[in-house]
Amino acid sequence: QAVAILAKAAWSTWPSMQRRQSGAMCRGGDIGLVSLDSTRPPKAPRLAVQGHVSGHQLSSRIPRTRNCKQSLPTILEEAEEAAISSNCAAIPTAPQGWPSTLTDASSLETDGAAAKAVVTCLKNADRLDRSFILSWLGGKLRALALSEHGSRVVQTAFEVAVGLERPLLIEEMRGSVLPLCESPHGHQVLMRLVETMNVSSLGFLAEEMKGRAASLAKHRFACHVLGSMVMHCSASQLAGLATEVIGEAASLFADPYGNLVVQYLFEYGTQTNRSEILSRLTLDLPRLAISPTASRVVKKALCNSTEAELQSVAMALLQTAEHTSLVDVACSRCGSYILEEIADLGVCRLELRDRLQQEMRRLAKAKYGKRIVKIFDLE
């Protein structure tokens, strides 16, 4: 860490650096020297950074190039890697506001006050303090994520982590995706992970869920994790899970949690996902339209479909030959709102009006049928 700080200082002052040697002191360790070897004018100088942090010797050397400025950022990367691999990130004193009685990270699972204090320290920490806290939490994140108070600490850790700290945090979540998904607190950690980490690092989530997507979609907590993944993961990462969910769409439409995942897929998924969901939706559209749960998927489809897709939805209602007819849809609470949405969109309005006109007597006697009479100007 000390080497990284010195390298940053060298970067910002490089144009005016004329001295052959300079030194600096840094919290957590002593900086050695920065030497500028310019004995060979035709070639760019060689910059060497040496540091001594918490008893560890760190050094970084840059080869001669024509533009030393462009090479300096590599010092930061090498110094951070060396500090983390050597466990040099720890600092001798705890951050300001750190609870004096807090010695074991496991106690955060049950100690709400201590967890709140650690969250505050993480949010207000500078780079060195943050490294100290994340190092102190290391190895305990998985257990903390499953507890009420500890999960808040882990979520905050994902929010504030930067650079090389991120993959270290993610590594602790590997192998625990399924139990975290089904945990009332762990699923919130996974959602925060998906929202804050780089997309390229999220592939392991789908790998560990493989073969379980449909059952997870029906789980009261896991469905929210799947929803976050649909919004943030790449199409290639989600391809397998999307196939599993759509394959069980018929049972998910009316499921109180599964319908949420289908809605996310329809809104944020690929065009192929939408087409496949819509084809399954229109197979039994009248029955789904009157269902309090499944009708939510129908509404989502109406709000996120193309003109051609809207036409297919309207025709599915007109051409129904099932026990649930168009007038049954019109006389139901949920179905009447679906027809109102279609009327507002102007899709097959005349065709629907003519069909409904034939059932005017029944519509006039039904509570929600009367709404349809007004919406379609029936006589």
mmCIF file of C-alpha atoms in Angstrom:
data_model
loop_
_atom_site.group_PDB
_atom_site.id
_atom_site.type_symbol
_atom_site.label_atom_id
_atom_site.label_comp_id
_atom_site.label_asym_id
_atom_site.label_seq_id
_atom_site.Cartn_x
_atom_site.Cartn_y
_atom_site.Cartn_z
ATOM 1 C CA GLN A 1 0.000 0.000 0.000
ATOM 2 C CA ALA A 2 2.848 2.374 0.825
ATOM 3 C CA VAL A 3 4.475 1.693 -2.505
ATOM 4 C CA ALA A 4 1.202 2.400 -4.270
ATOM 5 C CA ILE A 5 0.832 5.737 -2.471
ATOM 6 C CA LEU A 6 4.381 6.756 -3.360
ATOM 7 C CA ALA A 7 3.818 5.752 -6.967
ATOM 8 C CA LYS A 8 0.737 7.960 -7.097
ATOM 9 C CA ALA A 9 2.745 10.854 -5.735
ATOM 10 C CA ALA A 10 5.463 10.237 -8.314
ATOM 11 C CA TRP A 11 2.872 10.186 -11.082
ATOM 12 C CA SER A 12 1.368 13.531 -10.046
ATOM 13 C CA THR A 13 4.751 15.246 -9.646
ATOM 14 C CA TRP A 14 6.629 13.597 -12.520
ATOM 15 C CA PRO A 15 6.964 16.714 -14.727
ATOM 16 C CA SER A 16 8.773 18.596 -11.958
ATOM 17 C CA MET A 17 10.822 15.711 -10.594
ATOM 18 C CA GLN A 18 14.438 16.741 -11.086
ATOM 19 C CA ARG A 19 16.129 15.349 -8.000
ATOM 20 C CA ARG A 20 17.938 12.032 -8.198
ATOM 21 C CA GLN A 21 16.612 10.867 -4.845
ATOM 22 C CA SER A 22 13.621 11.622 -2.639
ATOM 23 C CA GLY A 23 12.016 9.965 0.373
ATOM 24 C CA ALA A 24 8.609 9.850 2.055
ATOM 25 C CA MET A 25 6.879 8.459 5.095
ATOM 26 C CA CYS A 26 3.515 6.693 4.944
ATOM 27 C CA ARG A 27 1.041 5.300 7.451
ATOM 28 C CA GLY A 28 1.624 1.595 7.843
ATOM 29 C CA GLY A 29 5.291 1.529 6.847
ATOM 30 C CA ASP A 30 8.425 3.321 5.678
ATOM 31 C CA ILE A 31 9.116 4.216 2.095
ATOM 32 C CA GLY A 32 12.621 3.616 0.861
ATOM 33 C CA LEU A 33 13.841 5.780 -1.981
ATOM 34 C CA VAL A 34 12.808 6.771 -5.454
ATOM 35 C CA SER A 35 15.751 6.901 -7.804
ATOM 36 C CA LEU A 36 15.787 8.385 -11.261
ATOM 37 C CA ASP A 37 18.506 6.890 -13.411
ATOM 38 C CA SER A 38 19.092 9.207 -16.355
ATOM 39 C CA THR A 39 22.708 8.346 -17.105
ATOM 40 C CA ARG A 40 21.802 7.508 -20.695
ATOM 41 C CA PRO A 41 20.108 10.564 -22.204
ATOM 42 C CA PRO A 42 19.086 8.975 -25.532
ATOM 43 C CA LYS A 43 16.777 6.526 -23.753
ATOM 44 C CA ALA A 44 13.945 7.162 -21.354
ATOM 45 C CA PRO A 45 14.924 6.996 -17.649
ATOM 46 C CA ARG A 46 14.311 3.994 -15.429
ATOM 47 C CA LEU A 47 12.166 4.573 -12.363
ATOM 48 C CA ALA A 48 12.600 2.285 -9.369
ATOM 49 C CA VAL A 49 10.314 2.269 -6.342
ATOM 50 C CA GLN A 50 11.261 0.404 -3.198
ATOM 51 C CA GLY A 51 9.249 0.199 -0.020
ATOM 52 C CA HIS A 52 9.190 -1.334 3.410
ATOM 53 C CA VAL A 53 5.671 -2.057 4.720
ATOM 54 C CA SER A 54 4.946 -3.850 7.990
ATOM 55 C CA GLY A 55 8.220 -5.750 7.848
ATOM 56 C CA HIS A 56 7.903 -6.747 4.168
ATOM 57 C CA GLN A 57 10.177 -5.552 1.406
ATOM 58 C CA LEU A 58 8.317 -4.462 -1.707
ATOM 59 C CA SER A 59 9.759 -3.190 -4.932
ATOM 60 C CA SER A 60 8.657 -2.388 -8.429
ATOM 61 C CA ARG A 61 10.813 -1.545 -11.421
ATOM 62 C CA ILE A 62 9.755 -0.195 -14.764
ATOM 63 C CA PRO A 63 11.700 -0.971 -17.954
ATOM 64 C CA ARG A 64 13.009 1.862 -20.059
ATOM 65 C CA THR A 65 10.389 3.218 -22.440
ATOM 66 C CA ARG A 66 10.087 6.398 -24.424
ATOM 67 C CA ASN A 67 7.148 7.512 -22.316
ATOM 68 C CA CYS A 68 7.597 6.757 -18.610
ATOM 69 C CA LYS A 69 4.241 8.294 -17.795
ATOM 70 C CA GLN A 70 2.415 5.500 -19.567
ATOM 71 C CA SER A 71 4.318 2.862 -17.590
ATOM 72 C CA LEU A 72 3.804 4.358 -14.152
ATOM 73 C CA PRO A 73 0.282 2.949 -13.615
ATOM 74 C CA THR A 74 1.776 -0.533 -13.652
ATOM 75 C CA ILE A 75 3.512 0.340 -10.382
ATOM 76 C CA LEU A 76 0.130 0.655 -8.699
ATOM 77 C CA GLU A 77 -1.064 -2.720 -9.948
ATOM 78 C CA GLU A 78 2.135 -4.554 -8.966
ATOM 79 C CA ALA A 79 2.302 -2.857 -5.590
ATOM 80 C CA GLU A 80 -1.308 -3.704 -4.744
ATOM 81 C CA GLU A 81 -0.861 -7.326 -5.813
ATOM 82 C CA ALA A 82 2.302 -7.631 -3.741
ATOM 83 C CA ALA A 83 0.681 -6.041 -0.702
ATOM 84 C CA ILE A 84 -2.382 -8.299 -0.824
ATOM 85 C CA SER A 85 -0.463 -11.505 -1.529
ATOM 86 C CA SER A 86 1.951 -10.714 1.311
ATOM 87 C CA ASN A 87 -0.935 -9.808 3.663
ATOM 88 C CA CYS A 88 0.523 -6.307 4.020
ATOM 89 C CA ALA A 89 -2.830 -4.555 3.753
ATOM 90 C CA ALA A 90 -3.317 -4.550 7.528
ATOM 91 C CA ILE A 91 -2.462 -1.377 9.404
ATOM 92 C CA PRO A 92 -1.274 -1.208 13.005
ATOM 93 C CA THR A 93 -4.211 0.812 14.357
ATOM 94 C CA ALA A 94 -7.973 0.361 13.944
ATOM 95 C CA PRO A 95 -9.974 2.946 11.976
ATOM 96 C CA GLN A 96 -11.613 5.861 13.745
ATOM 97 C CA GLY A 97 -14.953 4.882 15.261
ATOM 98 C CA TRP A 98 -14.001 1.200 15.529
ATOM 99 C CA PRO A 99 -15.667 -0.511 18.540
ATOM 100 C CA SER A 100 -12.990 -1.080 21.180
ATOM 101 C CA THR A 101 -14.503 -4.416 22.251
ATOM 102 C CA LEU A 102 -14.750 -5.840 18.735
ATOM 103 C CA THR A 103 -12.087 -8.496 18.140
ATOM 104 C CA ASP A 104 -13.798 -11.321 16.251
ATOM 105 C CA ALA A 105 -15.703 -10.791 12.989
ATOM 106 C CA SER A 106 -18.037 -13.684 13.845
ATOM 107 C CA SER A 107 -19.605 -11.603 16.618
ATOM 108 C CA LEU A 108 -21.163 -9.363 13.955
ATOM 109 C CA GLU A 109 -23.699 -12.113 13.252
ATOM 110 C CA THR A 110 -25.525 -11.315 16.504
ATOM 111 C CA ASP A 111 -24.203 -7.905 17.577
ATOM 112 C CA GLY A 112 -26.332 -5.340 15.747
ATOM 113 C CA ALA A 113 -24.621 -2.306 17.291
ATOM 114 C CA ALA A 114 -21.146 -3.530 16.327
ATOM 115 C CA ALA A 115 -22.327 -4.365 12.805
ATOM 116 C CA LYS A 116 -23.750 -0.870 12.427
ATOM 117 C CA ALA A 117 -20.437 0.620 13.597
ATOM 118 C CA VAL A 118 -18.464 -1.467 11.086
ATOM 119 C CA VAL A 119 -20.815 -0.400 8.289
ATOM 120 C CA THR A 120 -20.215 3.249 9.219
ATOM 121 C CA CYS A 121 -16.447 2.706 9.300
ATOM 122 C CA LEU A 122 -16.538 1.064 5.861
ATOM 123 C CA LYS A 123 -18.491 3.927 4.340
ATOM 124 C CA ASN A 124 -16.194 6.579 5.829
ATOM 125 C CA ALA A 125 -12.896 4.703 5.447
ATOM 126 C CA ASP A 126 -9.954 5.859 3.385
ATOM 127 C CA ARG A 127 -8.058 3.347 1.316
ATOM 128 C CA LEU A 128 -5.877 1.985 4.119
ATOM 129 C CA ASP A 129 -8.718 1.757 6.645
ATOM 130 C CA ARG A 130 -10.883 -0.025 4.099
ATOM 131 C CA SER A 131 -8.108 -2.522 3.391
ATOM 132 C CA PHE A 132 -7.755 -3.157 7.113
ATOM 133 C CA ILE A 133 -11.497 -3.803 7.577
ATOM 134 C CA LEU A 134 -11.837 -6.046 4.516
ATOM 135 C CA SER A 135 -8.775 -8.023 5.571
ATOM 136 C CA TRP A 136 -10.237 -8.390 9.081
ATOM 137 C CA LEU A 137 -13.501 -9.684 7.596
ATOM 138 C CA GLY A 138 -11.703 -12.151 5.347
ATOM 139 C CA GLY A 139 -12.829 -15.749 5.694
ATOM 140 C CA LYS A 140 -16.008 -14.779 7.586
ATOM 141 C CA LEU A 141 -18.066 -13.214 4.797
ATOM 142 C CA ARG A 142 -19.954 -16.381 3.914
ATOM 143 C CA ALA A 143 -21.226 -16.921 7.462
ATOM 144 C CA LEU A 144 -21.935 -13.231 7.953
ATOM 145 C CA ALA A 145 -23.994 -13.111 4.747
ATOM 146 C CA LEU A 146 -26.492 -15.579 6.229
ATOM 147 C CA SER A 147 -27.201 -13.488 9.331
ATOM 148 C CA GLU A 148 -29.381 -10.401 9.696
ATOM 149 C CA HIS A 149 -26.725 -8.031 11.019
ATOM 150 C CA GLY A 150 -23.766 -9.587 9.235
ATOM 151 C CA SER A 151 -25.432 -9.371 5.826
ATOM 152 C CA ARG A 152 -25.535 -5.584 6.108
ATOM 153 C CA VAL A 153 -21.794 -5.534 6.654
ATOM 154 C CA VAL A 154 -21.170 -7.779 3.652
ATOM 155 C CA GLN A 155 -23.445 -5.709 1.424
ATOM 156 C CA THR A 156 -21.554 -2.572 2.405
ATOM 157 C CA ALA A 157 -18.251 -4.327 1.703
ATOM 158 C CA PHE A 158 -19.403 -5.004 -1.858
ATOM 159 C CA GLU A 159 -20.482 -1.391 -2.231
ATOM 160 C CA VAL A 160 -17.155 0.155 -1.176
ATOM 161 C CA ALA A 161 -14.691 -2.417 -2.546
ATOM 162 C CA VAL A 162 -12.511 -1.316 -5.455
ATOM 163 C CA GLY A 163 -9.829 -2.798 -7.671
ATOM 164 C CA LEU A 164 -8.259 -6.013 -6.443
ATOM 165 C CA GLU A 165 -10.482 -6.049 -3.358
ATOM 166 C CA ARG A 166 -13.494 -7.037 -5.463
ATOM 167 C CA PRO A 167 -12.358 -10.455 -6.733
ATOM 168 C CA LEU A 168 -11.240 -11.368 -3.209
ATOM 169 C CA LEU A 169 -14.742 -10.687 -1.880
ATOM 170 C CA ILE A 170 -16.397 -12.559 -4.743
ATOM 171 C CA GLU A 171 -14.171 -15.585 -4.168
ATOM 172 C CA GLU A 172 -15.650 -16.044 -0.699
ATOM 173 C CA MET A 173 -19.150 -16.359 -2.196
ATOM 174 C CA ARG A 174 -18.221 -19.189 -4.555
ATOM 175 C CA GLY A 175 -19.742 -22.536 -3.668
ATOM 176 C CA SER A 176 -22.476 -20.952 -1.531
ATOM 177 C CA VAL A 177 -24.841 -19.498 -4.126
ATOM 178 C CA LEU A 178 -27.741 -21.915 -3.528
ATOM 179 C CA PRO A 179 -27.916 -21.568 0.282
ATOM 180 C CA LEU A 180 -27.497 -17.805 -0.045
ATOM 181 C CA CYS A 181 -30.325 -17.648 -2.607
ATOM 182 C CA GLU A 182 -32.722 -19.327 -0.219
ATOM 183 C CA SER A 183 -31.676 -17.292 2.815
ATOM 184 C CA PRO A 184 -33.783 -14.293 3.931
ATOM 185 C CA HIS A 185 -30.544 -12.334 4.389
ATOM 186 C CA GLY A 186 -28.143 -14.100 2.030
ATOM 187 C CA HIS A 187 -30.242 -13.358 -1.061
ATOM 188 C CA GLN A 188 -29.865 -9.632 -0.364
ATOM 189 C CA VAL A 189 -26.081 -10.063 -0.387
ATOM 190 C CA LEU A 190 -26.207 -11.810 -3.768
ATOM 191 C CA MET A 191 -28.426 -9.083 -5.181
ATOM 192 C CA ARG A 192 -25.969 -6.425 -4.024
ATOM 193 C CA LEU A 193 -23.095 -8.447 -5.480
ATOM 194 C CA VAL A 194 -24.849 -8.564 -8.860
ATOM 195 C CA GLU A 195 -25.598 -4.838 -8.754
ATOM 196 C CA THR A 196 -22.097 -3.683 -7.816
ATOM 197 C CA MET A 197 -19.585 -6.114 -9.314
ATOM 198 C CA ASN A 198 -18.317 -6.247 -12.905
ATOM 199 C CA VAL A 199 -20.498 -8.292 -15.254
ATOM 200 C CA SER A 200 -17.513 -10.428 -16.271
ATOM 201 C CA SER A 201 -17.204 -11.715 -12.694
ATOM 202 C CA LEU A 202 -20.821 -12.904 -12.338
ATOM 203 C CA GLY A 203 -20.644 -16.083 -14.400
ATOM 204 C CA PHE A 204 -20.204 -18.353 -11.383
ATOM 205 C CA LEU A 205 -23.727 -17.509 -10.174
ATOM 206 C CA ALA A 206 -25.387 -19.043 -13.229
ATOM 207 C CA GLU A 207 -23.036 -22.026 -13.113
ATOM 208 C CA GLU A 208 -24.036 -22.889 -9.545
ATOM 209 C CA MET A 209 -27.740 -22.414 -10.333
ATOM 210 C CA LYS A 210 -27.640 -24.655 -13.396
ATOM 211 C CA GLY A 211 -30.466 -27.198 -13.367
ATOM 212 C CA ARG A 212 -32.271 -25.414 -10.518
ATOM 213 C CA ALA A 213 -33.530 -22.250 -12.240
ATOM 214 C CA ALA A 214 -37.225 -23.229 -12.375
ATOM 215 C CA SER A 215 -37.383 -24.273 -8.720
ATOM 216 C CA LEU A 216 -35.422 -21.192 -7.630
ATOM 217 C CA ALA A 217 -37.832 -19.009 -9.596
ATOM 218 C CA LYS A 218 -40.638 -20.295 -7.344
ATOM 219 C CA HIS A 219 -38.714 -19.515 -4.150
ATOM 220 C CA ARG A 220 -39.733 -16.399 -2.244
ATOM 221 C CA PHE A 221 -36.136 -15.157 -1.923
ATOM 222 C CA ALA A 222 -34.286 -16.745 -4.835
ATOM 223 C CA CYS A 223 -36.713 -15.239 -7.359
ATOM 224 C CA HIS A 224 -35.338 -11.781 -6.540
ATOM 225 C CA VAL A 225 -31.761 -12.934 -7.155
ATOM 226 C CA LEU A 226 -32.789 -14.290 -10.565
ATOM 227 C CA GLY A 227 -34.515 -10.989 -11.304
ATOM 228 C CA SER A 228 -31.336 -9.035 -10.531
ATOM 229 C CA MET A 229 -29.305 -11.389 -12.707
ATOM 230 C CA VAL A 230 -31.704 -10.923 -15.629
ATOM 231 C CA MET A 231 -31.241 -7.161 -15.366
ATOM 232 C CA HIS A 232 -27.448 -7.098 -14.943
ATOM 233 C CA CYS A 233 -25.873 -10.277 -16.358
ATOM 234 C CA SER A 234 -24.972 -10.736 -20.012
ATOM 235 C CA ALA A 235 -27.157 -12.732 -22.405
ATOM 236 C CA SER A 236 -24.516 -15.445 -22.711
ATOM 237 C CA GLN A 237 -24.313 -15.876 -18.931
ATOM 238 C CA LEU A 238 -28.110 -16.152 -18.662
ATOM 239 C CA ALA A 239 -28.767 -18.323 -21.715
ATOM 240 C CA GLY A 240 -28.978 -21.615 -19.810
ATOM 241 C CA LEU A 241 -31.074 -20.262 -16.938
ATOM 242 C CA ALA A 242 -33.451 -18.482 -19.329
ATOM 243 C CA THR A 243 -34.028 -21.732 -21.218
ATOM 244 C CA GLU A 244 -34.872 -23.541 -17.978
ATOM 245 C CA VAL A 245 -37.288 -20.828 -16.846
ATOM 246 C CA ILE A 246 -39.077 -20.535 -20.186
ATOM 247 C CA GLY A 247 -39.363 -24.312 -20.398
ATOM 248 C CA GLU A 248 -41.445 -24.217 -17.198
ATOM 249 C CA ALA A 249 -43.246 -20.972 -18.048
ATOM 250 C CA ALA A 250 -46.700 -22.599 -18.025
ATOM 251 C CA SER A 251 -46.347 -23.395 -14.320
ATOM 252 C CA LEU A 252 -44.585 -20.129 -13.508
ATOM 253 C CA PHE A 253 -47.232 -17.791 -14.957
ATOM 254 C CA ALA A 254 -49.582 -18.358 -12.025
ATOM 255 C CA ASP A 255 -46.905 -18.839 -9.371
ATOM 256 C CA PRO A 256 -46.713 -15.915 -6.893
ATOM 257 C CA TYR A 257 -42.912 -15.727 -7.238
ATOM 258 C CA GLY A 258 -42.234 -17.416 -10.556
ATOM 259 C CA ASN A 259 -44.320 -14.865 -12.454
ATOM 260 C CA LEU A 260 -41.885 -12.153 -11.313
ATOM 261 C CA VAL A 261 -38.968 -13.922 -12.983
ATOM 262 C CA VAL A 262 -40.964 -14.362 -16.194
ATOM 263 C CA GLN A 263 -41.802 -10.649 -16.137
ATOM 264 C CA TYR A 264 -38.108 -9.750 -15.742
ATOM 265 C CA LEU A 265 -37.216 -12.017 -18.646
ATOM 266 C CA PHE A 266 -39.875 -10.477 -20.852
ATOM 267 C CA GLU A 267 -38.759 -6.923 -20.076
ATOM 268 C CA TYR A 268 -34.971 -7.319 -19.904
ATOM 269 C CA GLY A 269 -34.334 -10.565 -21.788
ATOM 270 C CA THR A 270 -33.483 -11.032 -25.441
ATOM 271 C CA GLN A 271 -35.950 -10.860 -28.309
ATOM 272 C CA THR A 272 -35.822 -14.645 -28.461
ATOM 273 C CA ASN A 273 -36.820 -14.830 -24.788
ATOM 274 C CA ARG A 274 -39.804 -12.542 -25.387
ATOM 275 C CA SER A 275 -40.968 -14.485 -28.437
ATOM 276 C CA GLU A 276 -40.823 -17.809 -26.607
ATOM 277 C CA ILE A 277 -42.664 -16.469 -23.559
ATOM 278 C CA LEU A 278 -45.325 -14.840 -25.724
ATOM 279 C CA SER A 279 -45.927 -18.040 -27.687
ATOM 280 C CA ARG A 280 -46.593 -19.909 -24.436
ATOM 281 C CA LEU A 281 -48.699 -17.059 -23.093
ATOM 282 C CA THR A 282 -51.081 -16.986 -26.060
ATOM 283 C CA LEU A 283 -51.762 -20.724 -25.845
ATOM 284 C CA ASP A 284 -53.966 -20.203 -22.790
ATOM 285 C CA LEU A 285 -54.405 -16.449 -22.760
ATOM 286 C CA PRO A 286 -58.100 -16.143 -21.669
ATOM 287 C CA ARG A 287 -57.555 -18.279 -18.565
ATOM 288 C CA LEU A 288 -54.325 -16.458 -17.708
ATOM 289 C CA ALA A 289 -55.934 -13.053 -18.238
ATOM 290 C CA ILE A 290 -58.510 -13.637 -15.477
ATOM 291 C CA SER A 291 -55.941 -14.948 -12.994
ATOM 292 C CA PRO A 292 -54.866 -12.360 -10.369
ATOM 293 C CA THR A 293 -51.280 -13.603 -10.617
ATOM 294 C CA ALA A 294 -50.853 -14.636 -14.250
ATOM 295 C CA SER A 295 -52.560 -11.460 -15.499
ATOM 296 C CA ARG A 296 -49.492 -9.538 -14.303
ATOM 297 C CA VAL A 297 -47.426 -11.344 -16.920
ATOM 298 C CA VAL A 298 -50.049 -10.494 -19.570
ATOM 299 C CA LYS A 299 -49.883 -6.806 -18.575
ATOM 300 C CA LYS A 300 -46.092 -6.866 -18.756
ATOM 301 C CA ALA A 301 -46.322 -8.394 -22.224
ATOM 302 C CA LEU A 302 -48.717 -5.668 -23.374
ATOM 303 C CA CYS A 303 -46.379 -2.934 -22.085
ATOM 304 C CA ASN A 304 -43.230 -4.352 -23.694
ATOM 305 C CA SER A 305 -44.393 -5.822 -27.017
ATOM 306 C CA THR A 306 -44.114 -4.680 -30.597
ATOM 307 C CA GLU A 307 -47.154 -3.918 -32.753
ATOM 308 C CA ALA A 308 -47.045 -7.384 -34.280
ATOM 309 C CA GLU A 309 -46.815 -9.025 -30.859
ATOM 310 C CA LEU A 310 -49.778 -6.995 -29.595
ATOM 311 C CA GLN A 311 -51.782 -8.168 -32.565
ATOM 312 C CA SER A 312 -51.061 -11.778 -31.673
ATOM 313 C CA VAL A 313 -52.277 -11.192 -28.098
ATOM 314 C CA ALA A 314 -55.532 -9.617 -29.274
ATOM 315 C CA MET A 315 -56.143 -12.384 -31.814
ATOM 316 C CA ALA A 316 -55.572 -15.008 -29.118
ATOM 317 C CA LEU A 317 -58.501 -13.488 -27.215
ATOM 318 C CA LEU A 318 -60.702 -13.266 -30.283
ATOM 319 C CA GLN A 319 -60.072 -16.771 -31.521
ATOM 320 C CA THR A 320 -60.374 -18.590 -28.230
ATOM 321 C CA ALA A 321 -62.326 -21.840 -28.381
ATOM 322 C CA GLU A 322 -61.769 -22.774 -24.751
ATOM 323 C CA HIS A 323 -64.256 -22.770 -21.867
ATOM 324 C CA THR A 324 -63.042 -19.282 -20.926
ATOM 325 C CA SER A 325 -64.447 -16.978 -23.601
ATOM 326 C CA LEU A 326 -63.853 -13.327 -24.380
ATOM 327 C CA VAL A 327 -66.928 -12.316 -22.417
ATOM 328 C CA ASP A 328 -65.674 -14.288 -19.401
ATOM 329 C CA VAL A 329 -62.512 -12.217 -19.586
ATOM 330 C CA ALA A 330 -64.533 -9.016 -19.851
ATOM 331 C CA CYS A 331 -66.670 -9.863 -16.805
ATOM 332 C CA SER A 332 -63.710 -10.622 -14.528
ATOM 333 C CA ARG A 333 -61.815 -8.018 -12.547
ATOM 334 C CA CYS A 334 -58.334 -8.792 -13.923
ATOM 335 C CA GLY A 335 -59.585 -9.575 -17.405
ATOM 336 C CA SER A 336 -61.444 -6.279 -17.703
ATOM 337 C CA TYR A 337 -58.230 -4.368 -17.015
ATOM 338 C CA ILE A 338 -56.420 -6.414 -19.654
ATOM 339 C CA LEU A 339 -59.097 -5.509 -22.231
ATOM 340 C CA GLU A 340 -58.921 -1.864 -21.142
ATOM 341 C CA GLU A 341 -55.155 -1.899 -21.737
ATOM 342 C CA ILE A 342 -55.650 -3.393 -25.203
ATOM 343 C CA ALA A 343 -58.319 -0.795 -26.011
ATOM 344 C CA ASP A 344 -55.992 2.043 -24.942
ATOM 345 C CA LEU A 345 -53.294 0.661 -27.238
ATOM 346 C CA GLY A 346 -55.771 0.637 -30.126
ATOM 347 C CA VAL A 347 -55.082 -2.974 -31.060
ATOM 348 C CA CYS A 348 -57.964 -4.793 -32.823
ATOM 349 C CA ARG A 349 -60.386 -2.451 -31.070
ATOM 350 C CA LEU A 350 -63.139 -2.755 -33.691
ATOM 351 C CA GLU A 351 -62.910 -6.549 -33.840
ATOM 352 C CA LEU A 352 -63.111 -6.805 -30.068
ATOM 353 C CA ARG A 353 -66.001 -4.349 -29.936
ATOM 354 C CA ASP A 354 -68.027 -6.359 -32.454
ATOM 355 C CA ARG A 355 -67.466 -9.575 -30.530
ATOM 356 C CA LEU A 356 -68.370 -7.999 -27.192
ATOM 357 C CA GLN A 357 -71.463 -6.372 -28.659
ATOM 358 C CA GLN A 358 -72.924 -9.847 -29.175
ATOM 359 C CA GLU A 359 -72.798 -10.432 -25.406
ATOM 360 C CA MET A 360 -74.184 -7.042 -24.405
ATOM 361 C CA ARG A 361 -76.917 -8.474 -22.167
ATOM 362 C CA ARG A 362 -74.456 -10.438 -20.052
ATOM 363 C CA LEU A 363 -71.979 -7.567 -19.864
ATOM 364 C CA ALA A 364 -74.655 -5.172 -18.638
ATOM 365 C CA LYS A 365 -75.401 -7.396 -15.652
ATOM 366 C CA ALA A 366 -71.793 -7.906 -14.532
ATOM 367 C CA LYS A 367 -69.916 -5.458 -12.278
ATOM 368 C CA TYR A 368 -66.792 -5.375 -14.418
ATOM 369 C CA GLY A 369 -68.722 -5.986 -17.594
ATOM 370 C CA LYS A 370 -70.274 -2.537 -17.185
ATOM 371 C CA ARG A 371 -66.771 -1.049 -17.308
ATOM 372 C CA ILE A 372 -66.172 -2.770 -20.632
ATOM 373 C CA VAL A 373 -69.450 -1.412 -21.981
ATOM 374 C CA LYS A 374 -68.219 2.129 -21.297
ATOM 375 C CA ILE A 375 -64.648 1.509 -22.508
ATOM 376 C CA PHE A 376 -65.732 0.077 -25.882
ATOM 377 C CA ASP A 377 -68.794 2.373 -26.238
ATOM 378 C CA LEU A 378 -71.166 -0.536 -26.523
ATOM 379 C CA GLU A 379 -74.880 0.063 -26.942
#
